[in-house]
Amino acid sequence: MFRLQGSKVLAVDMTGDAVKAKNGSMVAYDGQMAFKKLTGGGEGLRGMVTRRLTGEQMTVMEVRGQGTCWFADRASEINLVSLRGDRLCVESSNLLATDAGLRTGTTFTGLRGASQGNGLFTTTVEGHGQAAIMSDGPAVVLRVSPQYPLVVDPGAYIAHQGDVRQSFQSGVTFRTFFGEGGGEAFQIRFEGDGLVYVQPSERNTIAGDL
Amino acid sequence: MSAYGTPGGPVVHDPMTLPADDNVNAYTFCVELKAGQWFLQKGKMIAYYGAIEFNGIGHGRLDRLVRTSFHSPLHASDWVVAEGSGKMLLADRAFDVNSYDLDDGNLTIRAGNLLAFQPSLALKQSIVPGFLTLIGTGKFVAASNGPVVFMEPPLRVDPQALVGWADCPSPCHHYDHGYLTGVMGGLRAMTGLGGASGEEHQFEFVGAGTVLLQSSEALMAEQPTGAVPSAPGVPGGGGAAPGGHGPQASGAPRLPGQLGDLQRRFGL
């Protein structure tokens, strides 16, 4: 059972079950807890090799026990996501914790990842349960529906959920090369049906200065 | 209606529920464009619905708009014009953002704090270096480190906390130099030995108006406003004009044997 205590601390109540969390993100616990490092994100040998190859490394630990465990990471804002059989795509650096029952993996994102400077791959979380993602400043959750597609700045994107197609759109014109670009040279366009999480802050991206 | 986002979960926004020209939360501002235009600083747009185009100030079609509401040509490359219809979210490094309405007024703001403004306002470079002045009627969005506090002059403020001022109070420097005179005081001021409170230098405002302060002394990154043309009588203009009527000789070469500031402080 995930709940937020304030906006920057995640409390997980456990009764013998387990959660996967970012390595070293535990700040306190009561009761009995066992912490076990999961090599390769707990995705087996194949997952481990994939993560190595794709650069989506994440060091994950499994926490199992009775009681409450609190997680936090560098005072980032934490957002809870409920999954009901759908899929969440999130950058591995923004993923704090997931229910142990959720499957995690990696997927190819194409040019979007490249424009963010996060590599070409992203982490997926699938199944039934809860996940906690981190953002710089409280995330704004935006709905994508067939009649309302959404365009997001790559630096502010943190995650998306549901049946959403993403395409990369570039506003690079000859003006960009004279230093008179529109300032939003790379954008990701989301279409379909789902939710997109954006943070009120921009990471430094290659596109940031164009 | 999609199945995502459930009661009890986080608030999910769509184009219908997003506010028009108002804050979504303390850190995110939503601008509604109806075939209109907004000026914004590069890279502050985080997401938008609808059809919005972003063009650099130098874009030919925008010439007329730029001529009427953008008078800061030397940092034009930091600004873009958003044009179209839809809703657009603005944010800046997770700082607090707020919108302010000017009604036939004027407001001077630190260049790094200004995020976006309506073209009904005219943006001009302030005579005070590093500040921009907005004149006219309309809305603008500014970021601050912590919520903004409004104060009435006369008052003295810490330079790092100053965001801007409205309706022309007269800003000037103020130094508490009472205990910093004489030889020992001069040494103390220069070395910090013997105790400097760090608050000897303030900005002083007198006259009618409003002063905007942020509730933290962490400065926002400076945004270059561009150099002003060097002409006689223009403060901050580079290079002395021929005939000696240029800027004061603060950067003049020091003659050998001169002690500079120290010398002046000791009254030599």
Short mmCIF file of C-alpha atoms in Angstrom, two decimals:
data_model
loop_
_atom_site.label_atom_id
_atom_site.label_comp_id
_atom_site.label_asym_id
_atom_site.label_seq_id
_atom_site.Cartn_x
_atom_site.Cartn_y
_atom_site.Cartn_z
CA MET A 1 0.00 0.00 0.00
CA PHE A 2 1.69 3.21 -1.21
CA ARG A 3 0.86 6.56 0.35
CA LEU A 4 2.50 9.96 0.34
CA GLN A 5 3.61 11.59 3.53
CA GLY A 6 4.00 15.19 2.53
CA SER A 7 4.92 15.40 -1.13
CA LYS A 8 8.49 14.25 -0.92
CA VAL A 9 8.33 11.10 1.17
CA LEU A 10 6.73 7.83 0.13
CA ALA A 11 5.43 5.56 2.87
CA VAL A 12 4.77 1.92 2.05
CA ASP A 13 2.79 -0.24 4.44
CA MET A 14 3.75 -3.89 4.06
CA THR A 15 2.39 -7.10 5.46
CA GLY A 16 4.88 -9.68 4.34
CA ASP A 17 4.82 -8.52 0.72
CA ALA A 18 7.61 -6.78 -1.16
CA VAL A 19 8.35 -3.64 -3.16
CA LYS A 20 11.13 -2.84 -5.57
CA ALA A 21 12.75 0.53 -4.93
CA LYS A 22 15.69 2.54 -6.13
CA ASN A 23 18.84 1.45 -4.37
CA GLY A 24 19.55 3.48 -1.26
CA SER A 25 16.28 5.41 -1.27
CA MET A 26 15.07 4.07 2.10
CA VAL A 27 15.07 6.81 4.72
CA ALA A 28 13.37 5.03 7.62
CA TYR A 29 11.38 1.94 8.52
CA ASP A 30 9.61 0.39 11.44
CA GLY A 31 8.86 -3.26 11.91
CA GLN A 32 10.93 -5.97 10.32
CA MET A 33 12.44 -5.30 6.92
CA ALA A 34 14.91 -7.12 4.75
CA PHE A 35 16.74 -5.27 1.96
CA LYS A 36 18.16 -7.22 -0.93
CA LYS A 37 19.94 -5.75 -3.91
CA LEU A 38 18.47 -6.98 -7.15
CA THR A 39 21.16 -7.27 -9.74
CA GLY A 40 20.01 -5.98 -13.10
CA GLY A 41 16.72 -4.59 -11.83
CA GLY A 42 15.35 -8.01 -10.94
CA GLU A 43 14.68 -8.87 -14.52
CA GLY A 44 16.90 -11.92 -14.71
CA LEU A 45 20.00 -12.40 -16.74
CA ARG A 46 18.38 -11.32 -19.97
CA GLY A 47 17.07 -8.13 -18.42
CA MET A 48 20.45 -7.41 -16.96
CA VAL A 49 22.18 -7.76 -20.28
CA THR A 50 19.52 -5.65 -21.99
CA ARG A 51 19.90 -2.90 -19.46
CA ARG A 52 23.65 -2.91 -19.87
CA LEU A 53 23.34 -2.69 -23.61
CA THR A 54 20.66 -0.02 -23.64
CA GLY A 55 22.19 2.19 -21.00
CA GLU A 56 18.94 2.17 -18.98
CA GLN A 57 20.77 0.95 -15.91
CA MET A 58 18.98 1.06 -12.65
CA THR A 59 20.07 -0.32 -9.37
CA VAL A 60 17.11 -1.70 -7.55
CA MET A 61 16.61 -3.30 -4.19
CA GLU A 62 13.82 -5.49 -3.00
CA VAL A 63 12.33 -4.60 0.34
CA ARG A 64 10.28 -7.28 2.07
CA GLY A 65 8.82 -7.34 5.53
CA GLN A 66 6.19 -6.30 8.02
CA GLY A 67 5.62 -2.68 8.91
CA THR A 68 6.12 0.65 7.21
CA CYS A 69 9.04 1.71 5.11
CA TRP A 70 9.70 5.31 4.01
CA PHE A 71 11.46 6.23 0.79
CA ALA A 72 12.78 9.55 -0.53
CA ASP A 73 15.42 10.69 -2.98
CA ARG A 74 17.15 14.08 -3.01
CA ALA A 75 13.97 15.90 -1.99
CA SER A 76 12.32 15.18 -5.33
CA GLU A 77 8.58 15.45 -5.52
CA ILE A 78 6.93 12.04 -5.62
CA ASN A 79 3.86 11.13 -7.68
CA LEU A 80 1.83 7.95 -7.29
CA VAL A 81 0.65 6.07 -10.35
CA SER A 82 -1.95 3.28 -10.23
CA LEU A 83 -1.70 0.66 -12.91
CA ARG A 84 -4.57 -1.61 -13.84
CA GLY A 85 -3.12 -3.83 -16.46
CA ASP A 86 -1.81 -0.88 -18.47
CA ARG A 87 1.70 0.21 -19.12
CA LEU A 88 3.76 3.08 -17.71
CA CYS A 89 6.84 4.31 -19.53
CA VAL A 90 9.26 6.25 -17.36
CA GLU A 91 12.92 7.17 -17.41
CA SER A 92 14.83 4.89 -15.06
CA SER A 93 16.21 7.94 -13.26
CA ASN A 94 12.66 9.05 -12.41
CA LEU A 95 11.42 5.72 -11.07
CA LEU A 96 11.46 5.48 -7.27
CA ALA A 97 9.49 2.36 -6.35
CA THR A 98 7.09 -0.21 -7.75
CA ASP A 99 4.99 -3.00 -6.31
CA ALA A 100 6.93 -6.24 -6.57
CA GLY A 101 4.09 -7.64 -8.65
CA LEU A 102 4.71 -5.18 -11.48
CA ARG A 103 6.90 -6.26 -14.34
CA THR A 104 9.63 -3.88 -15.40
CA GLY A 105 11.49 -3.91 -18.66
CA THR A 106 13.09 -1.73 -21.27
CA THR A 107 11.75 -0.48 -24.54
CA PHE A 108 13.00 1.45 -27.51
CA THR A 109 11.85 5.05 -27.63
CA GLY A 110 13.57 6.27 -30.71
CA LEU A 111 14.43 9.87 -31.27
CA ARG A 112 12.58 11.14 -28.25
CA GLY A 113 15.15 9.61 -25.95
CA ALA A 114 17.95 10.99 -28.02
CA SER A 115 16.61 14.52 -27.80
CA GLN A 116 16.34 14.23 -24.03
CA GLY A 117 19.88 13.04 -23.68
CA ASN A 118 18.58 9.96 -21.92
CA GLY A 119 19.55 7.44 -24.53
CA LEU A 120 17.34 5.62 -26.94
CA PHE A 121 15.63 3.39 -24.40
CA THR A 122 13.23 3.82 -21.54
CA THR A 123 11.90 1.73 -18.68
CA THR A 124 8.44 0.20 -18.79
CA VAL A 125 6.32 -0.88 -15.86
CA GLU A 126 3.36 -3.19 -16.50
CA GLY A 127 0.77 -5.07 -14.49
CA HIS A 128 -1.56 -4.35 -11.61
CA GLY A 129 -0.34 -2.25 -8.71
CA GLN A 130 1.23 1.04 -7.79
CA ALA A 131 4.39 2.81 -8.79
CA ALA A 132 6.01 5.99 -7.50
CA ILE A 133 7.78 8.34 -9.89
CA MET A 134 9.90 11.38 -9.09
CA SER A 135 9.87 14.83 -10.59
CA ASP A 136 11.56 18.19 -10.07
CA GLY A 137 8.61 20.13 -8.73
CA PRO A 138 5.13 18.59 -8.52
CA ALA A 139 4.21 16.88 -11.78
CA VAL A 140 1.25 18.01 -13.83
CA VAL A 141 -0.81 15.13 -15.17
CA LEU A 142 -2.20 15.81 -18.63
CA ARG A 143 -4.77 13.69 -20.40
CA VAL A 144 -4.25 12.66 -24.00
CA SER A 145 -7.40 11.74 -25.86
CA PRO A 146 -8.09 11.20 -29.55
CA GLN A 147 -9.53 14.69 -29.98
CA TYR A 148 -6.84 16.38 -27.90
CA PRO A 149 -3.31 15.36 -28.77
CA LEU A 150 -0.60 16.84 -26.58
CA VAL A 151 2.83 18.22 -27.34
CA VAL A 152 5.49 18.14 -24.65
CA ASP A 153 8.97 19.56 -24.29
CA PRO A 154 11.46 16.69 -24.02
CA GLY A 155 13.15 18.29 -21.03
CA ALA A 156 9.94 18.43 -19.01
CA TYR A 157 8.63 14.97 -19.89
CA ILE A 158 8.91 12.38 -17.13
CA ALA A 159 6.48 9.55 -17.87
CA HIS A 160 3.41 8.46 -19.74
CA GLN A 161 0.79 5.85 -19.15
CA GLY A 162 -1.76 4.06 -21.27
CA ASP A 163 -2.26 3.47 -24.92
CA VAL A 164 -0.35 6.43 -26.27
CA ARG A 165 1.63 6.79 -29.45
CA GLN A 166 4.47 9.23 -29.44
CA SER A 167 6.06 10.89 -32.35
CA PHE A 168 8.92 13.23 -32.55
CA GLN A 169 8.45 16.61 -34.08
CA SER A 170 11.19 18.98 -34.93
CA GLY A 171 10.94 22.67 -35.48
CA VAL A 172 14.47 23.00 -36.73
CA THR A 173 14.53 25.35 -39.68
CA PHE A 174 17.25 27.30 -41.35
CA ARG A 175 16.58 30.01 -38.76
CA THR A 176 17.82 27.72 -36.00
CA PHE A 177 21.25 27.87 -37.51
CA PHE A 178 21.29 31.66 -37.36
CA GLY A 179 20.46 31.51 -33.66
CA GLU A 180 16.93 32.68 -34.29
CA GLY A 181 15.12 29.41 -33.68
CA GLY A 182 11.82 29.16 -31.91
CA GLY A 183 13.47 27.87 -28.75
CA GLU A 184 11.40 24.72 -28.89
CA ALA A 185 13.28 22.92 -31.60
CA PHE A 186 12.37 19.42 -30.47
CA GLN A 187 8.98 18.35 -29.24
CA ILE A 188 7.26 15.06 -28.53
CA ARG A 189 3.71 14.69 -29.74
CA PHE A 190 1.43 12.26 -27.92
CA GLU A 191 -1.68 10.83 -29.52
CA GLY A 192 -4.08 8.16 -28.39
CA ASP A 193 -5.61 7.62 -24.99
CA GLY A 194 -3.70 7.98 -21.76
CA LEU A 195 -1.90 10.27 -19.36
CA VAL A 196 1.36 12.17 -19.64
CA TYR A 197 3.32 13.41 -16.61
CA VAL A 198 5.33 16.60 -17.03
CA GLN A 199 7.46 18.42 -14.47
CA PRO A 200 7.59 22.22 -14.04
CA SER A 201 11.26 22.30 -14.83
CA GLU A 202 13.43 21.39 -17.77
CA ARG A 203 16.38 19.10 -17.76
CA ASN A 204 19.31 20.23 -19.81
CA THR A 205 18.82 18.73 -23.20
CA ILE A 206 20.68 19.00 -26.43
CA ALA A 207 17.70 20.86 -27.75
CA GLY A 208 17.62 23.29 -24.86
CA ASP A 209 19.63 25.96 -26.59
CA LEU A 210 18.16 25.69 -30.03
CA MET B 1 -13.89 9.38 -21.57
CA SER B 2 -10.75 7.41 -21.03
CA ALA B 3 -10.27 4.95 -18.22
CA TYR B 4 -7.13 6.58 -16.96
CA GLY B 5 -7.09 8.79 -13.95
CA THR B 6 -9.46 7.75 -11.20
CA PRO B 7 -11.10 9.56 -8.34
CA GLY B 8 -8.72 9.71 -5.42
CA GLY B 9 -5.73 9.67 -7.71
CA PRO B 10 -3.77 12.72 -8.81
CA VAL B 11 -5.68 15.53 -10.52
CA VAL B 12 -5.72 14.88 -14.25
CA HIS B 13 -5.89 17.92 -16.50
CA ASP B 14 -7.22 18.10 -20.02
CA PRO B 15 -7.88 21.13 -22.23
CA MET B 16 -11.32 21.54 -20.67
CA THR B 17 -10.21 21.58 -17.05
CA LEU B 18 -7.00 23.55 -17.46
CA PRO B 19 -7.46 27.13 -16.27
CA ALA B 20 -7.30 29.98 -18.77
CA ASP B 21 -4.43 32.36 -18.03
CA ASP B 22 -4.07 31.15 -14.49
CA ASN B 23 -1.89 28.93 -12.32
CA VAL B 24 -2.30 25.15 -12.52
CA ASN B 25 -0.25 24.86 -9.34
CA ALA B 26 2.27 27.13 -7.70
CA TYR B 27 4.92 26.13 -10.22
CA THR B 28 3.02 25.87 -13.47
CA PHE B 29 1.08 28.52 -15.36
CA CYS B 30 -1.42 27.87 -18.14
CA VAL B 31 -1.82 30.37 -20.99
CA GLU B 32 -4.86 30.20 -23.24
CA LEU B 33 -4.23 31.32 -26.79
CA LYS B 34 -7.18 32.10 -29.03
CA ALA B 35 -5.55 32.92 -32.31
CA GLY B 36 -3.42 35.26 -30.26
CA GLN B 37 0.18 35.78 -29.43
CA TRP B 38 2.36 35.73 -26.35
CA PHE B 39 5.99 36.53 -25.91
CA LEU B 40 7.91 33.97 -23.90
CA GLN B 41 11.46 33.30 -22.91
CA LYS B 42 13.05 30.44 -24.79
CA GLY B 43 12.60 27.01 -23.33
CA LYS B 44 9.96 27.84 -20.72
CA MET B 45 7.12 26.02 -22.49
CA ILE B 46 6.72 22.55 -21.03
CA ALA B 47 3.63 21.28 -22.88
CA TYR B 48 0.69 22.42 -24.98
CA TYR B 49 -2.61 21.31 -26.42
CA GLY B 50 -3.77 22.63 -29.77
CA ALA B 51 -1.93 24.20 -32.64
CA ILE B 52 0.75 26.59 -31.45
CA GLU B 53 3.77 27.72 -33.38
CA PHE B 54 6.94 29.08 -31.86
CA ASN B 55 8.97 31.56 -33.81
CA GLY B 56 12.08 33.49 -33.02
CA ILE B 57 11.78 37.25 -32.73
CA GLY B 58 13.69 37.62 -35.95
CA HIS B 59 10.90 35.93 -37.91
CA GLY B 60 9.85 38.17 -40.77
CA ARG B 61 6.11 37.87 -40.27
CA LEU B 62 6.45 39.12 -36.71
CA ASP B 63 8.18 42.34 -37.61
CA ARG B 64 5.18 44.54 -36.94
CA LEU B 65 4.47 42.94 -33.57
CA VAL B 66 8.08 43.23 -32.54
CA ARG B 67 8.15 46.86 -33.55
CA THR B 68 5.23 47.72 -31.29
CA SER B 69 5.92 45.64 -28.21
CA PHE B 70 9.53 44.57 -28.14
CA HIS B 71 12.13 47.24 -27.58
CA SER B 72 15.00 45.21 -26.36
CA PRO B 73 16.59 44.21 -29.61
CA LEU B 74 19.86 43.20 -28.05
CA HIS B 75 18.51 40.17 -26.29
CA ALA B 76 15.91 39.28 -28.85
CA SER B 77 17.51 35.89 -29.31
CA ASP B 78 16.27 34.84 -25.85
CA TRP B 79 12.65 35.46 -26.71
CA VAL B 80 10.16 33.70 -28.92
CA VAL B 81 6.59 34.40 -29.94
CA ALA B 82 3.96 31.71 -29.42
CA GLU B 83 1.19 32.02 -31.92
CA GLY B 84 -1.95 29.97 -32.49
CA SER B 85 -4.83 28.46 -30.58
CA GLY B 86 -4.69 26.15 -27.62
CA LYS B 87 -3.50 25.94 -24.05
CA MET B 88 0.13 26.13 -23.18
CA LEU B 89 1.88 25.33 -19.89
CA LEU B 90 4.82 27.44 -18.73
CA ALA B 91 7.25 26.63 -15.96
CA ASP B 92 10.76 27.56 -14.96
CA ARG B 93 13.12 25.24 -13.06
CA ALA B 94 10.42 24.41 -10.51
CA PHE B 95 10.39 28.03 -9.23
CA ASP B 96 7.17 29.68 -8.12
CA VAL B 97 5.41 31.35 -11.03
CA ASN B 98 2.74 34.03 -10.81
CA SER B 99 0.92 36.26 -13.18
CA TYR B 100 0.51 39.99 -12.71
CA ASP B 101 -1.87 42.40 -14.38
CA LEU B 102 -0.76 45.83 -15.42
CA ASP B 103 -3.43 48.39 -16.10
CA ASP B 104 -1.87 51.24 -18.00
CA GLY B 105 1.07 50.97 -15.65
CA ASN B 106 4.72 50.19 -15.62
CA LEU B 107 6.81 47.62 -13.86
CA THR B 108 10.53 46.96 -13.84
CA ILE B 109 11.66 43.42 -13.23
CA ARG B 110 14.93 41.49 -13.02
CA ALA B 111 15.57 40.06 -16.47
CA GLY B 112 15.96 36.47 -15.27
CA ASN B 113 12.58 36.49 -13.53
CA LEU B 114 10.38 37.42 -16.45
CA LEU B 115 8.90 34.38 -18.21
CA ALA B 116 6.23 35.59 -20.59
CA PHE B 117 4.04 38.59 -21.42
CA GLN B 118 1.13 39.61 -23.60
CA PRO B 119 1.97 41.64 -26.69
CA SER B 120 -0.30 44.43 -25.42
CA LEU B 121 2.58 45.25 -23.10
CA ALA B 122 5.75 46.81 -24.38
CA LEU B 123 9.02 45.38 -23.15
CA LYS B 124 11.92 47.78 -22.80
CA GLN B 125 15.34 47.58 -21.35
CA SER B 126 15.59 49.45 -18.08
CA ILE B 127 18.24 52.06 -17.51
CA VAL B 128 19.18 49.97 -14.48
CA PRO B 129 21.44 47.23 -15.87
CA GLY B 130 19.99 43.72 -15.74
CA PHE B 131 16.40 44.89 -15.47
CA LEU B 132 13.56 45.09 -17.97
CA THR B 133 10.59 47.43 -17.92
CA LEU B 134 7.07 46.52 -19.04
CA ILE B 135 4.76 49.36 -19.98
CA GLY B 136 1.10 49.27 -20.89
CA THR B 137 -1.93 47.13 -20.14
CA GLY B 138 -1.86 43.36 -20.01
CA LYS B 139 -0.72 40.27 -18.21
CA PHE B 140 2.75 38.93 -17.65
CA VAL B 141 4.17 35.88 -15.91
CA ALA B 142 7.20 36.01 -13.64
CA ALA B 143 9.10 33.41 -11.67
CA SER B 144 10.51 33.86 -8.19
CA ASN B 145 12.34 31.75 -5.71
CA GLY B 146 9.58 31.41 -3.14
CA PRO B 147 6.35 33.41 -3.12
CA VAL B 148 6.47 37.12 -3.96
CA VAL B 149 5.88 39.76 -1.29
CA PHE B 150 4.59 43.23 -2.16
CA MET B 151 5.94 46.15 -0.13
CA GLU B 152 5.32 49.88 -0.07
CA PRO B 153 8.18 52.37 -0.15
CA PRO B 154 9.95 53.91 1.62
CA LEU B 155 11.99 50.83 2.30
CA ARG B 156 15.42 49.30 1.90
CA VAL B 157 15.76 45.82 0.49
CA ASP B 158 18.46 43.23 0.13
CA PRO B 159 19.79 43.18 -3.44
CA GLN B 160 19.34 39.43 -3.74
CA ALA B 161 15.70 39.51 -2.69
CA LEU B 162 14.65 42.21 -5.13
CA VAL B 163 12.43 41.01 -7.97
CA GLY B 164 11.20 44.31 -9.31
CA TRP B 165 9.25 47.48 -8.68
CA ALA B 166 6.17 49.15 -10.11
CA ASP B 167 4.93 52.69 -10.59
CA CYS B 168 8.28 54.38 -10.40
CA PRO B 169 9.66 54.56 -6.90
CA SER B 170 13.23 55.73 -7.26
CA PRO B 171 15.68 52.88 -6.79
CA CYS B 172 19.11 53.72 -5.50
CA HIS B 173 21.97 52.12 -3.63
CA HIS B 174 22.34 52.55 0.10
CA TYR B 175 25.41 51.71 2.14
CA ASP B 176 25.58 51.39 5.91
CA HIS B 177 29.05 52.72 6.23
CA GLY B 178 28.88 54.09 9.71
CA TYR B 179 31.35 51.67 11.22
CA LEU B 180 33.38 51.21 8.08
CA THR B 181 35.29 54.47 8.15
CA GLY B 182 38.86 55.12 9.07
CA VAL B 183 41.82 52.81 8.56
CA MET B 184 40.51 49.89 10.61
CA GLY B 185 37.08 50.16 9.11
CA GLY B 186 38.50 50.16 5.63
CA LEU B 187 40.52 47.06 6.31
CA ARG B 188 37.49 45.41 7.82
CA ALA B 189 35.32 46.20 4.84
CA MET B 190 37.89 44.85 2.44
CA THR B 191 38.92 41.71 4.26
CA GLY B 192 35.79 40.89 6.19
CA LEU B 193 38.01 40.44 9.25
CA GLY B 194 36.50 41.71 12.41
CA GLY B 195 32.98 41.22 11.23
CA ALA B 196 30.94 42.39 8.30
CA SER B 197 27.26 41.60 8.65
CA GLY B 198 26.84 41.03 4.93
CA GLU B 199 24.00 43.53 4.96
CA GLU B 200 25.97 46.76 4.49
CA HIS B 201 24.66 47.25 1.00
CA GLN B 202 20.97 47.66 0.25
CA PHE B 203 18.67 49.05 -2.38
CA GLU B 204 16.59 51.95 -1.22
CA PHE B 205 13.20 52.84 -2.59
CA VAL B 206 11.35 56.08 -1.95
CA GLY B 207 8.32 57.55 -3.60
CA ALA B 208 4.94 56.10 -4.43
CA GLY B 209 4.70 52.62 -5.84
CA THR B 210 5.16 48.96 -5.03
CA VAL B 211 8.29 46.90 -4.56
CA LEU B 212 8.27 43.16 -5.28
CA LEU B 213 10.47 40.89 -3.20
CA GLN B 214 11.03 37.16 -3.33
CA SER B 215 11.05 35.32 -0.04
CA SER B 216 14.52 33.93 -0.49
CA GLU B 217 17.94 35.32 -1.21
CA ALA B 218 18.78 32.71 -3.81
CA LEU B 219 19.16 34.59 -7.06
CA MET B 220 17.59 33.45 -10.25
CA ALA B 221 20.10 32.95 -13.03
CA GLU B 222 20.84 36.24 -14.69
CA GLN B 223 19.46 36.62 -18.15
CA PRO B 224 21.64 38.82 -20.33
CA THR B 225 19.74 41.87 -21.46
CA GLY B 226 22.28 42.79 -24.07
CA ALA B 227 24.66 45.69 -24.09
CA VAL B 228 23.29 49.16 -24.61
CA PRO B 229 24.66 51.22 -27.43
CA SER B 230 27.64 53.23 -26.36
CA ALA B 231 26.63 56.81 -26.63
CA PRO B 232 27.39 59.82 -24.48
CA GLY B 233 25.09 59.92 -21.49
CA VAL B 234 23.94 56.32 -21.66
CA PRO B 235 24.68 54.55 -18.36
CA GLY B 236 26.45 51.25 -18.85
CA GLY B 237 27.33 52.00 -22.43
CA GLY B 238 30.72 50.58 -23.22
CA GLY B 239 33.63 52.75 -24.23
CA ALA B 240 34.27 56.40 -23.52
CA ALA B 241 33.05 58.80 -26.11
CA PRO B 242 35.67 61.03 -27.67
CA GLY B 243 35.92 64.28 -25.85
CA GLY B 244 35.74 62.73 -22.41
CA HIS B 245 31.98 62.86 -21.92
CA GLY B 246 31.63 59.09 -21.84
CA PRO B 247 30.98 56.81 -18.91
CA GLN B 248 32.79 57.51 -15.67
CA ALA B 249 36.29 56.18 -15.58
CA SER B 250 35.57 53.23 -13.30
CA GLY B 251 37.50 50.89 -15.50
CA ALA B 252 40.27 53.36 -16.25
CA PRO B 253 43.81 52.05 -16.03
CA ARG B 254 45.31 52.58 -12.63
CA LEU B 255 48.45 54.66 -12.48
CA PRO B 256 51.51 53.12 -10.88
CA GLY B 257 51.79 54.00 -7.24
CA GLN B 258 48.06 54.44 -6.88
CA LEU B 259 46.28 52.39 -4.27
CA GLY B 260 42.89 52.61 -5.95
CA ASP B 261 39.91 51.96 -3.70
CA LEU B 262 42.08 51.69 -0.64
CA GLN B 263 43.56 55.06 -1.30
CA ARG B 264 40.17 56.69 -1.72
CA ARG B 265 38.84 55.03 1.38
CA PHE B 266 41.65 56.39 3.49
CA GLY B 267 41.12 59.80 2.04
CA LEU B 268 44.53 60.00 0.36
#
